[in-house]
JSON list of C-alpha atoms in Angstrom, two decimals:
[
{"chain": "A", "resi": 1, "resn": "MET", "atom": "CA", "xyz": [-0.08, 0.02, 0.00]},
{"chain": "A", "resi": 2, "resn": "SER", "atom": "CA", "xyz": [1.57, 3.34, -0.90]},
{"chain": "A", "resi": 3, "resn": "GLN", "atom": "CA", "xyz": [1.42, 6.41, 1.39]},
{"chain": "A", "resi": 4, "resn": "PRO", "atom": "CA", "xyz": [-0.19, 9.81, 0.28]},
{"chain": "A", "resi": 5, "resn": "THR", "atom": "CA", "xyz": [2.16, 12.15, -0.84]},
{"chain": "A", "resi": 6, "resn": "TYR", "atom": "CA", "xyz": [1.85, 15.91, 0.56]},
{"chain": "A", "resi": 7, "resn": "ASN", "atom": "CA", "xyz": [1.68, 18.57, -2.02]},
{"chain": "A", "resi": 8, "resn": "ASN", "atom": "CA", "xyz": [2.77, 22.36, -1.22]},
{"chain": "A", "resi": 9, "resn": "ASP", "atom": "CA", "xyz": [2.18, 24.04, -4.17]},
{"chain": "A", "resi": 10, "resn": "ARG", "atom": "CA", "xyz": [1.95, 27.62, -3.47]},
{"chain": "A", "resi": 11, "resn": "THR", "atom": "CA", "xyz": [1.55, 28.98, -7.20]},
{"chain": "A", "resi": 12, "resn": "THR", "atom": "CA", "xyz": [-1.71, 27.17, -7.54]},
{"chain": "A", "resi": 13, "resn": "GLY", "atom": "CA", "xyz": [-2.85, 27.09, -3.86]},
{"chain": "A", "resi": 14, "resn": "ASN", "atom": "CA", "xyz": [-3.27, 23.16, -4.00]},
{"chain": "A", "resi": 15, "resn": "CYS", "atom": "CA", "xyz": [-2.02, 22.31, -0.47]},
{"chain": "A", "resi": 16, "resn": "GLY", "atom": "CA", "xyz": [-2.84, 18.76, 0.47]},
{"chain": "A", "resi": 17, "resn": "TYR", "atom": "CA", "xyz": [-2.61, 15.25, -0.25]},
{"chain": "A", "resi": 18, "resn": "SER", "atom": "CA", "xyz": [-2.46, 13.69, -3.22]},
{"chain": "A", "resi": 19, "resn": "SER", "atom": "CA", "xyz": [-4.51, 10.58, -2.22]},
{"chain": "A", "resi": 20, "resn": "PRO", "atom": "CA", "xyz": [-8.05, 11.25, -2.51]},
{"chain": "A", "resi": 21, "resn": "ALA", "atom": "CA", "xyz": [-8.84, 9.70, 0.52]},
{"chain": "A", "resi": 22, "resn": "GLY", "atom": "CA", "xyz": [-6.31, 12.15, 2.39]},
{"chain": "A", "resi": 23, "resn": "PRO", "atom": "CA", "xyz": [-3.99, 10.88, 5.21]},
{"chain": "A", "resi": 24, "resn": "ASN", "atom": "CA", "xyz": [-4.60, 7.62, 6.97]},
{"chain": "A", "resi": 25, "resn": "VAL", "atom": "CA", "xyz": [-4.48, 6.72, 10.31]},
{"chain": "A", "resi": 26, "resn": "GLN", "atom": "CA", "xyz": [-0.80, 4.72, 9.96]},
{"chain": "A", "resi": 27, "resn": "ASP", "atom": "CA", "xyz": [0.32, 8.62, 8.79]},
{"chain": "A", "resi": 28, "resn": "PHE", "atom": "CA", "xyz": [-1.03, 10.29, 11.91]},
{"chain": "A", "resi": 29, "resn": "GLN", "atom": "CA", "xyz": [0.37, 7.57, 14.20]},
{"chain": "A", "resi": 30, "resn": "SER", "atom": "CA", "xyz": [3.78, 7.46, 12.47]},
{"chain": "A", "resi": 31, "resn": "GLY", "atom": "CA", "xyz": [4.30, 11.41, 12.22]},
{"chain": "A", "resi": 32, "resn": "THR", "atom": "CA", "xyz": [4.68, 11.50, 8.83]},
{"chain": "A", "resi": 33, "resn": "SER", "atom": "CA", "xyz": [1.40, 13.27, 7.81]},
{"chain": "A", "resi": 34, "resn": "GLN", "atom": "CA", "xyz": [1.30, 16.80, 7.85]},
{"chain": "A", "resi": 35, "resn": "GLU", "atom": "CA", "xyz": [-2.25, 18.47, 8.67]},
{"chain": "A", "resi": 36, "resn": "THR", "atom": "CA", "xyz": [-1.25, 22.14, 7.65]},
{"chain": "A", "resi": 37, "resn": "CYS", "atom": "CA", "xyz": [0.26, 24.05, 4.95]},
{"chain": "A", "resi": 38, "resn": "SER", "atom": "CA", "xyz": [2.21, 26.30, 7.03]},
{"chain": "A", "resi": 39, "resn": "ASP", "atom": "CA", "xyz": [3.81, 28.44, 4.48]},
{"chain": "A", "resi": 40, "resn": "ARG", "atom": "CA", "xyz": [0.86, 29.19, 2.05]},
{"chain": "A", "resi": 41, "resn": "PRO", "atom": "CA", "xyz": [-0.33, 32.65, 2.07]},
{"chain": "A", "resi": 42, "resn": "HIS", "atom": "CA", "xyz": [-2.79, 33.73, 4.88]},
{"chain": "A", "resi": 43, "resn": "TYR", "atom": "CA", "xyz": [-5.00, 36.12, 3.04]},
{"chain": "A", "resi": 44, "resn": "ARG", "atom": "CA", "xyz": [-7.19, 36.73, 6.45]},
{"chain": "A", "resi": 45, "resn": "THR", "atom": "CA", "xyz": [-4.26, 37.76, 8.66]},
{"chain": "A", "resi": 46, "resn": "ASP", "atom": "CA", "xyz": [-3.14, 39.88, 6.08]},
{"chain": "A", "resi": 47, "resn": "LEU", "atom": "CA", "xyz": [-6.52, 41.69, 5.73]},
{"chain": "A", "resi": 48, "resn": "ASN", "atom": "CA", "xyz": [-6.92, 41.95, 9.26]},
{"chain": "A", "resi": 49, "resn": "ASN", "atom": "CA", "xyz": [-3.46, 43.52, 9.64]},
{"chain": "A", "resi": 50, "resn": "ILE", "atom": "CA", "xyz": [-4.12, 45.94, 6.85]},
{"chain": "A", "resi": 51, "resn": "ALA", "atom": "CA", "xyz": [-7.60, 46.75, 8.38]},
{"chain": "A", "resi": 52, "resn": "LYS", "atom": "CA", "xyz": [-5.67, 47.34, 11.86]},
{"chain": "A", "resi": 53, "resn": "LYS", "atom": "CA", "xyz": [-2.58, 49.04, 10.75]},
{"chain": "A", "resi": 54, "resn": "TYR", "atom": "CA", "xyz": [-5.21, 52.04, 8.61]},
{"chain": "A", "resi": 55, "resn": "ARG", "atom": "CA", "xyz": [-8.06, 51.98, 11.22]},
{"chain": "A", "resi": 56, "resn": "LEU", "atom": "CA", "xyz": [-10.19, 50.19, 8.74]},
{"chain": "A", "resi": 57, "resn": "LYS", "atom": "CA", "xyz": [-13.32, 48.81, 10.10]},
{"chain": "A", "resi": 58, "resn": "LEU", "atom": "CA", "xyz": [-13.45, 45.03, 8.78]},
{"chain": "A", "resi": 59, "resn": "GLN", "atom": "CA", "xyz": [-16.50, 42.96, 8.52]},
{"chain": "A", "resi": 60, "resn": "TYR", "atom": "CA", "xyz": [-17.81, 39.51, 6.87]},
{"chain": "A", "resi": 61, "resn": "GLN", "atom": "CA", "xyz": [-20.97, 39.20, 5.80]},
{"chain": "A", "resi": 62, "resn": "ASP", "atom": "CA", "xyz": [-22.09, 35.35, 5.33]},
{"chain": "A", "resi": 63, "resn": "GLU", "atom": "CA", "xyz": [-24.70, 33.45, 3.86]},
{"chain": "A", "resi": 64, "resn": "CYS", "atom": "CA", "xyz": [-25.48, 29.69, 4.25]},
{"chain": "A", "resi": 65, "resn": "ARG", "atom": "CA", "xyz": [-27.12, 28.25, 0.84]},
{"chain": "A", "resi": 66, "resn": "GLY", "atom": "CA", "xyz": [-28.37, 24.82, 0.61]},
{"chain": "A", "resi": 67, "resn": "PRO", "atom": "CA", "xyz": [-29.83, 22.47, 3.15]},
{"chain": "A", "resi": 68, "resn": "PRO", "atom": "CA", "xyz": [-28.43, 22.98, 6.35]},
{"chain": "A", "resi": 69, "resn": "HIS", "atom": "CA", "xyz": [-27.01, 19.61, 6.49]},
{"chain": "A", "resi": 70, "resn": "ASN", "atom": "CA", "xyz": [-24.85, 20.43, 3.33]},
{"chain": "A", "resi": 71, "resn": "CYS", "atom": "CA", "xyz": [-24.82, 23.98, 3.01]},
{"chain": "A", "resi": 72, "resn": "TYR", "atom": "CA", "xyz": [-22.40, 26.14, 0.79]},
{"chain": "A", "resi": 73, "resn": "TRP", "atom": "CA", "xyz": [-21.11, 29.36, 2.29]},
{"chain": "A", "resi": 74, "resn": "HIS", "atom": "CA", "xyz": [-21.24, 32.44, 0.35]},
{"chain": "A", "resi": 75, "resn": "SER", "atom": "CA", "xyz": [-18.77, 35.32, 2.35]},
{"chain": "A", "resi": 76, "resn": "THR", "atom": "CA", "xyz": [-18.37, 39.41, 1.49]},
{"chain": "A", "resi": 77, "resn": "ALA", "atom": "CA", "xyz": [-15.32, 40.89, 2.85]},
{"chain": "A", "resi": 78, "resn": "LEU", "atom": "CA", "xyz": [-16.62, 44.61, 3.76]},
{"chain": "A", "resi": 79, "resn": "ILE", "atom": "CA", "xyz": [-14.12, 47.27, 4.29]},
{"chain": "A", "resi": 80, "resn": "GLY", "atom": "CA", "xyz": [-16.11, 50.39, 5.90]},
{"chain": "A", "resi": 81, "resn": "GLY", "atom": "CA", "xyz": [-19.25, 48.69, 4.87]},
{"chain": "A", "resi": 82, "resn": "ILE", "atom": "CA", "xyz": [-17.79, 48.63, 1.18]},
{"chain": "A", "resi": 83, "resn": "PRO", "atom": "CA", "xyz": [-17.63, 45.10, -0.51]},
{"chain": "A", "resi": 84, "resn": "PHE", "atom": "CA", "xyz": [-13.89, 44.48, -1.36]},
{"chain": "A", "resi": 85, "resn": "GLY", "atom": "CA", "xyz": [-13.83, 40.67, -1.73]},
{"chain": "A", "resi": 86, "resn": "PHE", "atom": "CA", "xyz": [-16.47, 37.90, -2.57]},
{"chain": "A", "resi": 87, "resn": "GLY", "atom": "CA", "xyz": [-15.59, 33.99, -1.65]},
{"chain": "A", "resi": 88, "resn": "SER", "atom": "CA", "xyz": [-17.38, 30.72, -1.47]},
{"chain": "A", "resi": 89, "resn": "ALA", "atom": "CA", "xyz": [-16.72, 27.73, 0.06]},
{"chain": "A", "resi": 90, "resn": "PRO", "atom": "CA", "xyz": [-18.03, 24.61, 1.73]},
{"chain": "A", "resi": 91, "resn": "ASN", "atom": "CA", "xyz": [-17.17, 25.69, 4.72]},
{"chain": "A", "resi": 92, "resn": "LYS", "atom": "CA", "xyz": [-17.37, 29.47, 6.91]},
{"chain": "A", "resi": 93, "resn": "GLY", "atom": "CA", "xyz": [-13.60, 29.51, 7.12]},
{"chain": "A", "resi": 94, "resn": "SER", "atom": "CA", "xyz": [-12.30, 29.10, 3.58]},
{"chain": "A", "resi": 95, "resn": "ALA", "atom": "CA", "xyz": [-15.43, 31.48, 2.36]},
{"chain": "A", "resi": 96, "resn": "HIS", "atom": "CA", "xyz": [-13.42, 34.01, 4.46]},
{"chain": "A", "resi": 97, "resn": "GLU", "atom": "CA", "xyz": [-10.33, 33.06, 3.31]},
{"chain": "A", "resi": 98, "resn": "ALA", "atom": "CA", "xyz": [-11.47, 33.64, -0.39]},
{"chain": "A", "resi": 99, "resn": "ALA", "atom": "CA", "xyz": [-13.20, 37.02, 0.26]},
{"chain": "A", "resi": 100, "resn": "ALA", "atom": "CA", "xyz": [-10.17, 38.09, 1.98]},
{"chain": "A", "resi": 101, "resn": "GLN", "atom": "CA", "xyz": [-7.56, 37.35, -0.84]},
{"chain": "A", "resi": 102, "resn": "GLN", "atom": "CA", "xyz": [-9.40, 39.64, -3.12]},
{"chain": "A", "resi": 103, "resn": "ALA", "atom": "CA", "xyz": [-9.72, 42.29, -0.30]},
{"chain": "A", "resi": 104, "resn": "SER", "atom": "CA", "xyz": [-6.62, 42.06, 0.17]},
{"chain": "A", "resi": 105, "resn": "GLU", "atom": "CA", "xyz": [-4.88, 41.71, -3.04]},
{"chain": "A", "resi": 106, "resn": "ILE", "atom": "CA", "xyz": [-7.33, 44.96, -3.93]},
{"chain": "A", "resi": 107, "resn": "LEU", "atom": "CA", "xyz": [-5.95, 46.77, -1.34]},
{"chain": "A", "resi": 108, "resn": "ARG", "atom": "CA", "xyz": [-2.61, 46.08, -1.96]},
{"chain": "A", "resi": 109, "resn": "SER", "atom": "CA", "xyz": [-2.75, 47.25, -5.39]},
{"chain": "A", "resi": 110, "resn": "GLN", "atom": "CA", "xyz": [-3.96, 50.84, -3.68]},
{"chain": "A", "resi": 111, "resn": "GLY", "atom": "CA", "xyz": [-0.73, 51.11, -1.78]},
{"chain": "A", "resi": 112, "resn": "PHE", "atom": "CA", "xyz": [-1.96, 49.46, 1.54]},
{"chain": "A", "resi": 113, "resn": "THR", "atom": "CA", "xyz": [0.50, 47.18, 3.37]},
{"chain": "A", "resi": 114, "resn": "PRO", "atom": "CA", "xyz": [0.17, 45.15, 6.17]}
]
């Protein structure tokens, strides 16, 4: 049985296991598993730092669409009440991250730095 390989590709954002099943129990027990991709960009952190540095009011507006047991999250990053980024994902945190990425990129293009 082959071990799943961990892919840490920052250029495509693909950060995870190559096996569709993900890591198996032996990976966690042996310590060969990597649960996170620590060197990928953290857009929520960047956006929070920009908002704090420039005293901007950052909020997320969230909506869950679909059945409660299988909803899909849609988040909007608002700066001073103005939408700056939108993201959708199966979980709230990933939707926030996607919205923060758009907002962070827009603010950085305008000269704001974290």
